[in-house]
Coordinates of C-alpha atoms in Angstrom, one line a residue:
M292 CA 15.2 -13.7 47.2
K293 CA 15.0 -17.3 45.8
P294 CA 13.1 -18.9 43.0
T295 CA 10.8 -21.8 43.8
P296 CA 13.1 -24.7 44.4
A297 CA 11.0 -27.2 42.4
A298 CA 11.2 -25.2 39.2
Q299 CA 14.1 -22.8 39.6
T300 CA 12.3 -20.6 37.0
L301 CA 9.4 -19.4 39.1
I302 CA 9.5 -16.5 41.5
A303 CA 7.0 -15.7 44.2
I304 CA 5.0 -12.6 43.6
D305 CA 6.1 -11.2 46.9
D306 CA 9.7 -11.5 46.0
L307 CA 9.5 -9.3 42.9
R308 CA 11.9 -6.3 42.8
V309 CA 13.0 -3.8 40.2
G310 CA 15.5 -5.5 37.9
V311 CA 13.8 -8.9 37.7
F312 CA 13.0 -10.0 34.1
V313 CA 9.6 -11.7 34.1
H314 CA 7.5 -13.6 31.7
L315 CA 3.7 -13.3 31.8
D316 CA 2.3 -16.6 30.7
M317 CA -1.2 -15.2 30.0
G318 CA -3.0 -13.6 27.1
W319 CA -2.0 -10.0 26.5
M320 CA -5.6 -8.9 27.3
S321 CA -5.1 -10.3 30.8
H322 CA -2.5 -7.7 31.8
P323 CA -1.9 -4.0 31.0
F324 CA 1.8 -4.2 29.9
P325 CA 2.7 -3.7 26.2
L326 CA 5.0 -6.8 26.3
S327 CA 4.6 -10.2 28.0
S328 CA 8.3 -10.4 28.8
F329 CA 10.2 -7.5 30.3
K330 CA 12.5 -6.3 33.0
I331 CA 10.7 -4.7 35.9
S332 CA 11.7 -1.0 36.0
S333 CA 9.5 0.5 38.7
A334 CA 7.6 -0.1 42.0
D335 CA 4.4 0.7 40.2
Q336 CA 4.9 -2.2 37.9
I337 CA 5.4 -4.5 40.9
V338 CA 2.1 -3.3 42.3
T339 CA 0.3 -4.0 39.0
L340 CA 1.9 -7.5 38.8
R341 CA 0.8 -8.3 42.3
S342 CA -2.8 -7.4 41.3
L343 CA -2.9 -10.0 38.5
G344 CA -4.1 -12.8 40.9
T345 CA -1.1 -15.2 40.5
Q346 CA 1.2 -16.4 43.2
H347 CA 4.3 -17.0 41.0
L348 CA 5.7 -15.7 37.8
R349 CA 8.2 -17.3 35.4
W350 CA 11.5 -15.3 35.4
S351 CA 14.9 -15.4 33.7
P352 CA 17.7 -15.0 36.3
E353 CA 20.3 -14.6 33.6
L354 CA 18.4 -11.6 32.2
S355 CA 17.8 -10.0 35.6
D356 CA 19.9 -7.5 37.5
E357 CA 21.8 -9.0 40.5
P358 CA 20.7 -7.4 43.8
D359 CA 23.4 -5.5 45.6
A360 CA 26.0 -6.9 43.3
E361 CA 29.3 -5.3 42.6
P362 CA 29.3 -3.6 39.2
P363 CA 30.9 -5.9 36.6
P364 CA 34.4 -5.1 35.4
V365 CA 34.5 -2.9 32.3
P366 CA 35.3 -5.2 29.4
A367 CA 38.1 -4.3 27.1
A368 CA 36.9 -2.4 24.0
P369 CA 36.2 -4.9 21.2
A370 CA 38.2 -4.7 18.0
P371 CA 36.5 -2.4 15.6
L372 CA 34.2 -4.2 13.1
S373 CA 34.8 -3.9 9.4
A374 CA 32.2 -1.9 7.5
E375 CA 30.8 -5.1 6.1
A376 CA 30.5 -6.7 9.5
Q377 CA 28.8 -3.5 10.9
A378 CA 26.3 -3.6 8.0
L379 CA 25.6 -7.3 8.6
A380 CA 25.0 -6.7 12.4
A381 CA 22.8 -3.7 11.6
H382 CA 20.8 -5.8 9.2
R383 CA 20.3 -8.6 11.6
A384 CA 19.3 -6.2 14.4
A385 CA 16.8 -4.5 12.1
L386 CA 15.4 -7.8 10.9
A387 CA 15.0 -9.1 14.4
A388 CA 13.1 -5.9 15.5
Q389 CA 11.0 -6.0 12.4
Q390 CA 10.0 -9.6 12.9
D391 CA 9.4 -9.2 16.6
S392 CA 7.0 -6.3 16.0
L393 CA 5.1 -8.2 13.3
Q394 CA 4.8 -11.3 15.4
R395 CA 3.6 -9.3 18.4
C396 CA 0.9 -7.6 16.3
E397 CA -0.3 -10.9 14.8
R398 CA -0.5 -12.6 18.2
Q399 CA -2.5 -9.7 19.6
F400 CA -4.8 -9.6 16.6
S401 CA -5.4 -13.3 17.0
E402 CA -6.2 -13.0 20.7
A403 CA -8.6 -10.2 20.0
T404 CA -10.5 -12.1 17.3
S405 CA -10.6 -15.1 19.6
A406 CA -12.0 -13.0 22.4
Y407 CA -14.6 -11.5 20.0
Q408 CA -15.7 -15.0 19.0
G409 CA -16.2 -15.9 22.6
I410 CA -18.4 -12.8 23.0
G411 CA -20.4 -13.8 20.0
D412 CA -21.0 -17.3 21.5
R413 CA -22.4 -15.7 24.6
V414 CA -24.5 -13.0 23.1
R415 CA -27.7 -15.0 23.1
L416 CA -27.0 -17.3 26.1
D417 CA -25.7 -14.7 28.5
P418 CA -26.0 -11.2 27.0
V419 CA -25.0 -9.4 30.2
L420 CA -21.7 -11.4 30.4
A421 CA -21.2 -10.8 26.7
G422 CA -21.6 -7.0 27.3
E423 CA -19.0 -7.1 30.1
Q424 CA -16.6 -9.0 28.0
A425 CA -17.0 -6.6 25.1
L426 CA -16.2 -3.7 27.4
A427 CA -13.2 -5.6 28.7
L428 CA -11.9 -6.3 25.2
S429 CA -12.3 -2.6 24.3
D430 CA -10.5 -1.5 27.5
A431 CA -7.7 -4.0 26.7
L432 CA -7.2 -2.5 23.3
L433 CA -7.2 1.0 24.7
G434 CA -4.7 0.0 27.3
K435 CA -2.3 -1.3 24.7
M436 CA -2.7 1.9 22.7
A437 CA -1.9 4.0 25.7
Q438 CA 1.5 2.3 26.0
E439 CA 2.7 3.8 22.7
E440 CA 3.3 7.5 22.0
E441 CA 2.8 7.5 18.2
L442 CA 1.1 4.6 16.4
C443 CA 0.7 3.5 12.8
I444 CA -1.4 0.8 11.2
R445 CA 0.5 -2.4 10.5
L446 CA -0.5 -4.9 7.8
L447 CA -0.5 -8.5 9.1
N448 CA 0.6 -11.6 7.3
E449 CA -2.7 -13.4 7.8
G450 CA -6.1 -12.7 9.4
A451 CA -7.2 -14.8 12.3
G452 CA -10.6 -16.1 13.1
D453 CA -13.7 -16.1 10.9
K454 CA -14.5 -13.2 8.6
G455 CA -17.0 -11.6 11.0
S456 CA -14.5 -11.6 13.8
A457 CA -11.7 -10.2 11.7
H458 CA -14.0 -7.5 10.4
A459 CA -15.1 -6.5 13.9
V460 CA -11.5 -6.2 15.1
N461 CA -10.4 -4.3 12.0
V462 CA -13.2 -1.8 12.4
T463 CA -12.5 -1.4 16.1
I464 CA -8.7 -0.9 15.7
I465 CA -9.0 1.7 13.0
S466 CA -12.0 3.5 14.8
L467 CA -10.0 3.7 18.0
L468 CA -7.0 5.1 16.2
M469 CA -9.3 7.7 14.7
G470 CA -10.7 8.6 18.1
R471 CA -7.2 8.8 19.4
A472 CA -6.3 11.2 16.6
F473 CA -9.3 13.4 17.5
G474 CA -8.3 13.4 21.1
L475 CA -11.5 11.9 22.4
Q476 CA -12.0 11.6 26.2
E477 CA -11.7 8.3 27.9
D478 CA -15.4 7.6 28.2
D479 CA -16.0 8.4 24.5
M480 CA -13.1 6.1 23.6
R481 CA -14.7 3.3 25.6
D482 CA -18.1 3.8 23.9
L483 CA -16.4 4.1 20.5
G484 CA -14.5 0.8 21.1
V485 CA -17.6 -1.1 22.3
G486 CA -19.8 0.3 19.6
A487 CA -17.3 -0.5 16.9
L488 CA -16.7 -4.0 18.2
M489 CA -20.4 -4.8 18.4
H490 CA -21.7 -2.9 15.4
D491 CA -22.7 -6.1 13.7
V492 CA -24.0 -7.9 16.7
G493 CA -27.4 -8.1 15.1
K494 CA -26.0 -10.5 12.5
H495 CA -25.6 -13.2 15.2
G496 CA -28.3 -15.8 14.6
M497 CA -29.2 -14.5 11.1
A498 CA -29.1 -16.7 8.1
A499 CA -25.8 -16.5 6.4
S500 CA -27.4 -15.4 3.1
D501 CA -28.9 -12.4 4.9
Q502 CA -25.7 -11.2 6.6
H503 CA -24.4 -9.3 3.6
R504 CA -25.9 -7.1 0.9
D505 CA -25.9 -9.1 -2.3
E506 CA -26.4 -6.8 -5.3
V507 CA -25.8 -9.6 -7.8
N508 CA -28.4 -12.1 -6.7
P509 CA -31.9 -10.9 -7.9
H510 CA -33.6 -13.0 -5.2
H511 CA -31.8 -11.3 -2.4
D512 CA -34.0 -9.3 -0.1
P513 CA -32.1 -6.2 1.1
R514 CA -34.7 -5.7 3.8
A515 CA -33.6 -8.9 5.5
Y516 CA -30.0 -7.7 5.5
E517 CA -31.0 -4.2 6.8
E518 CA -32.8 -5.8 9.8
H519 CA -29.4 -6.6 11.4
V520 CA -29.3 -2.9 12.6
A521 CA -32.5 -3.1 14.6
R522 CA -31.6 -6.6 15.8
G523 CA -28.3 -5.2 17.0
V524 CA -29.8 -2.4 18.9
S525 CA -32.2 -4.8 20.7
Q526 CA -29.4 -7.2 21.5
G527 CA -27.1 -4.4 22.6
R528 CA -29.8 -3.3 25.1
H529 CA -29.9 -6.8 26.5
M530 CA -26.1 -6.7 26.8
G531 CA -26.3 -3.5 28.9
L532 CA -24.3 -1.4 26.5
S533 CA -24.2 2.3 27.0
A534 CA -26.5 4.7 25.1
A535 CA -23.5 6.0 23.1
A536 CA -22.5 2.5 22.1
L537 CA -26.0 1.7 21.1
L538 CA -26.1 4.8 18.8
V539 CA -23.0 3.5 17.0
I540 CA -24.8 0.2 16.4
A541 CA -28.0 2.0 15.3
Q542 CA -26.3 4.4 12.9
H543 CA -23.3 2.6 11.5
H544 CA -25.0 2.4 8.1
E545 CA -26.3 5.9 8.0
M546 CA -24.7 8.4 5.6
A547 CA -24.0 12.1 5.9
D548 CA -26.3 12.8 2.9
G549 CA -29.2 10.9 4.2
S550 CA -28.8 8.0 1.8
G551 CA -28.0 5.4 4.4
F552 CA -30.3 3.1 6.4
P553 CA -32.4 2.4 8.4
L554 CA -33.6 5.9 9.2
R555 CA -31.8 8.1 6.5
L556 CA -30.6 10.4 9.2
G557 CA -28.0 12.6 7.7
S558 CA -24.8 13.8 9.3
D559 CA -26.4 16.4 11.6
R560 CA -28.5 13.7 13.3
M561 CA -25.7 11.1 13.6
S562 CA -23.5 10.9 16.7
A563 CA -19.8 11.7 16.2
L564 CA -18.8 8.2 17.2
A565 CA -21.2 6.7 14.7
R566 CA -19.8 8.9 11.9
I567 CA -16.4 7.5 12.6
V568 CA -17.5 3.9 12.6
A569 CA -19.7 4.3 9.5
L570 CA -16.7 5.4 7.5
V571 CA -14.3 2.8 8.8
N572 CA -16.9 0.1 8.3
R573 CA -17.3 1.1 4.7
Y574 CA -13.6 1.1 4.1
D575 CA -13.1 -2.4 5.5
N576 CA -16.1 -3.7 3.5
L577 CA -14.5 -2.3 0.3
C578 CA -11.2 -4.1 1.1
N579 CA -12.8 -7.3 2.5
P580 CA -16.2 -7.8 0.7
S581 CA -18.3 -10.9 1.0
V582 CA -17.4 -11.7 -2.6
P583 CA -13.5 -11.7 -2.6
S584 CA -13.3 -11.1 -6.3
R585 CA -14.9 -7.7 -5.8
A586 CA -12.3 -6.6 -3.3
L587 CA -10.6 -3.2 -3.9
T588 CA -7.0 -2.6 -3.0
P589 CA -6.5 -0.3 0.0
H590 CA -5.4 2.5 -2.3
E591 CA -8.4 2.0 -4.5
A592 CA -10.7 2.0 -1.5
V593 CA -9.2 5.3 -0.1
S594 CA -9.4 6.8 -3.6
M595 CA -13.0 5.9 -3.9
L596 CA -13.9 7.3 -0.5
F597 CA -12.0 10.5 -1.4
A598 CA -13.8 10.9 -4.7
T599 CA -17.3 9.9 -3.7
G600 CA -17.3 10.1 0.1
S601 CA -17.3 13.9 0.5
Q602 CA -21.1 13.8 0.5
K603 CA -21.7 10.5 2.2
F604 CA -19.2 10.9 5.1
D605 CA -18.5 13.8 7.5
P606 CA -15.7 15.8 5.8
P607 CA -13.4 16.4 8.8
I608 CA -13.7 12.7 9.7
L609 CA -13.0 11.7 6.1
N610 CA -9.9 14.0 5.9
A611 CA -8.6 12.7 9.2
F612 CA -9.1 9.1 8.0
I613 CA -7.2 9.7 4.8
K614 CA -4.4 11.4 6.6
M615 CA -4.1 8.5 9.1
M616 CA -4.4 5.7 6.6
G617 CA -2.1 7.4 4.1
V618 CA -2.6 7.8 0.4
Y619 CA -1.2 4.3 0.1
P620 CA -2.6 2.4 3.1
A621 CA -1.1 -0.8 4.4
G622 CA -1.7 -3.6 1.9
S623 CA -1.3 -1.4 -1.2
V624 CA 0.9 -2.8 -4.0
V625 CA 3.1 -0.1 -5.5
Q626 CA 5.9 0.6 -7.9
L627 CA 8.6 3.0 -6.8
T628 CA 10.1 5.8 -8.8
D629 CA 13.2 3.6 -9.4
D630 CA 10.9 0.9 -10.9
R631 CA 11.1 -1.5 -8.0
Y632 CA 7.9 -3.2 -6.8
G633 CA 6.7 -3.4 -3.2
M634 CA 3.8 -3.7 -0.8
V635 CA 3.0 -1.1 1.8
V636 CA 3.1 -2.6 5.3
A637 CA 2.6 0.5 7.4
A638 CA 1.4 4.1 6.7
N639 CA 3.0 7.3 7.7
S640 CA 0.3 9.7 9.0
S641 CA 2.7 12.6 9.1
R642 CA 3.9 12.1 5.5
P643 CA 1.1 10.2 3.7
L644 CA 3.2 9.7 0.5
K645 CA 6.1 8.1 2.4
P646 CA 4.9 4.8 3.9
R647 CA 7.0 1.8 4.8
V648 CA 7.3 -0.8 2.0
L649 CA 8.3 -4.4 1.7
L650 CA 10.3 -4.6 -1.5
H651 CA 10.8 -7.4 -3.9
T652 CA 14.5 -8.1 -3.5
S653 CA 16.0 -10.7 -5.8
G654 CA 18.3 -13.1 -4.0
V655 CA 16.8 -12.3 -0.5
P656 CA 14.2 -14.7 1.0
R657 CA 11.0 -12.9 1.6
D658 CA 11.1 -13.6 5.4
E659 CA 14.5 -12.0 5.5
A660 CA 13.7 -8.9 3.5
L661 CA 13.9 -5.6 5.4
V662 CA 11.2 -3.0 5.2
L663 CA 12.2 0.2 3.4
D664 CA 11.1 3.5 5.1
L665 CA 10.6 5.9 2.3
E666 CA 10.8 8.9 4.7
T667 CA 14.4 8.2 5.2
V668 CA 15.4 7.9 1.5
P669 CA 15.6 11.3 -0.2
G670 CA 14.5 11.3 -3.8
L671 CA 12.7 8.0 -3.7
G672 CA 8.9 7.7 -3.7
I673 CA 5.9 5.9 -5.1
R674 CA 5.2 6.2 -8.8
R675 CA 1.8 4.4 -8.8
S676 CA -0.4 1.9 -7.1
L677 CA -1.1 -1.4 -8.9
K678 CA -3.6 -4.2 -8.8
P679 CA -1.8 -7.4 -7.8
S680 CA -2.7 -8.9 -11.2
A681 CA -0.5 -6.3 -12.9
L682 CA 2.6 -7.5 -11.1
P683 CA 5.3 -9.7 -12.8
V684 CA 4.8 -13.3 -11.7
A685 CA 8.0 -13.5 -9.7
T686 CA 7.0 -10.3 -7.8
L687 CA 3.5 -11.5 -7.2
E688 CA 4.8 -14.8 -5.7
Y689 CA 7.4 -12.8 -3.6
L690 CA 5.1 -10.1 -2.2
Q691 CA 2.1 -12.4 -1.7
P692 CA -0.6 -9.7 -1.6
R693 CA -3.4 -10.5 0.8
R694 CA -6.7 -11.8 -0.3
S695 CA -8.1 -10.5 3.0
L696 CA -6.6 -7.6 4.9
A697 CA -6.1 -7.6 8.7
S698 CA -4.5 -4.7 10.5
F699 CA -3.2 -3.9 13.9
F700 CA -1.2 -1.0 15.5
E701 CA 2.5 -0.7 16.3
R702 CA 5.0 2.0 17.2
A703 CA 5.3 4.5 14.4
R704 CA 9.1 4.4 14.3
P705 CA 10.4 0.8 14.7
L706 CA 13.9 -0.1 13.5
V707 CA 13.6 -0.4 9.7
A708 CA 15.8 -0.4 6.6
T709 CA 16.9 3.0 5.3
A710 CA 18.4 2.2 1.9

């Protein structure tokens, strides 16, 4: 097996074998693998790679296994490291794993929002193609989720794309994780993903002033805003969306107590998928409202939903949502029981009071700070949640709480700090 002579870093697709370390120079939604660079470990992976429609792939010979090579000699045991050197090596490994996971999440979120923007651009010009692309994006997200056994919601450094795109992807990610928690079947998950992704499709082409409910402006006409639901259903039909996905679009503003719109249906007349999206949509709108100064912290948003949502949202769905998001969802600013300040970067669905927290650590640059997993530190917990404005100035500058929240999913147990 030889790489292409001209490049020496390309390998013909027919020459792939187990042990070759390949790099997929394509968007993550263009392939089903959880990573874009990996060592081939099975014949099934080779079959999938050959189905991608490319004749060559970039590879790293130095990272690949040599075919039929003699096993390398066993190296002499290295001299034992000092406790300080071991701690430094462990810190570097944990930091590298932490940064790699975050960068992967941010890259994938950015690609998802870009894909959603492309769908929006085609909704009116070629609705059938837009519908096909919406299904493809939903399937891609589901495919990535299927690669991980246990997932958690990860706070990202920055949102990507315009506000509408970020909102659509946020709602889709959390809704799909909810569906996953409920064990929905594959067809239901696809309908949930497409419905969540396109729940606001009716806003495309509307005046910007009508795309959000404005309770402050006395001249705002709420009926103009509410029309986006009927517009969305009509547009969804033109896109060829399934009946279940259309119900999500039609009912994502309905409430369990019949106080929603446009039909005041009540929980018993809403589809299960729509009940999920209605709750997640409300949560994201509380955290990322059209007027940023009115944003709630994630902890405040969950607390409000818990206090007032038992009538407006389906109780089993609300309880599952709070368990999945955690009492202190990603993005919450907190003070620990030892008085240190931090920001929650990932929730722990099995132990809602023990999330993973980025701590304000004096003398350590923010981009080198390790995340603290509270589940692994006995006796340490969260004392209270805070508004960012209540933080000391130095802590506020260090933690940099988000003005807008963007979330993605990652493995529930990455390598993190434990002390």
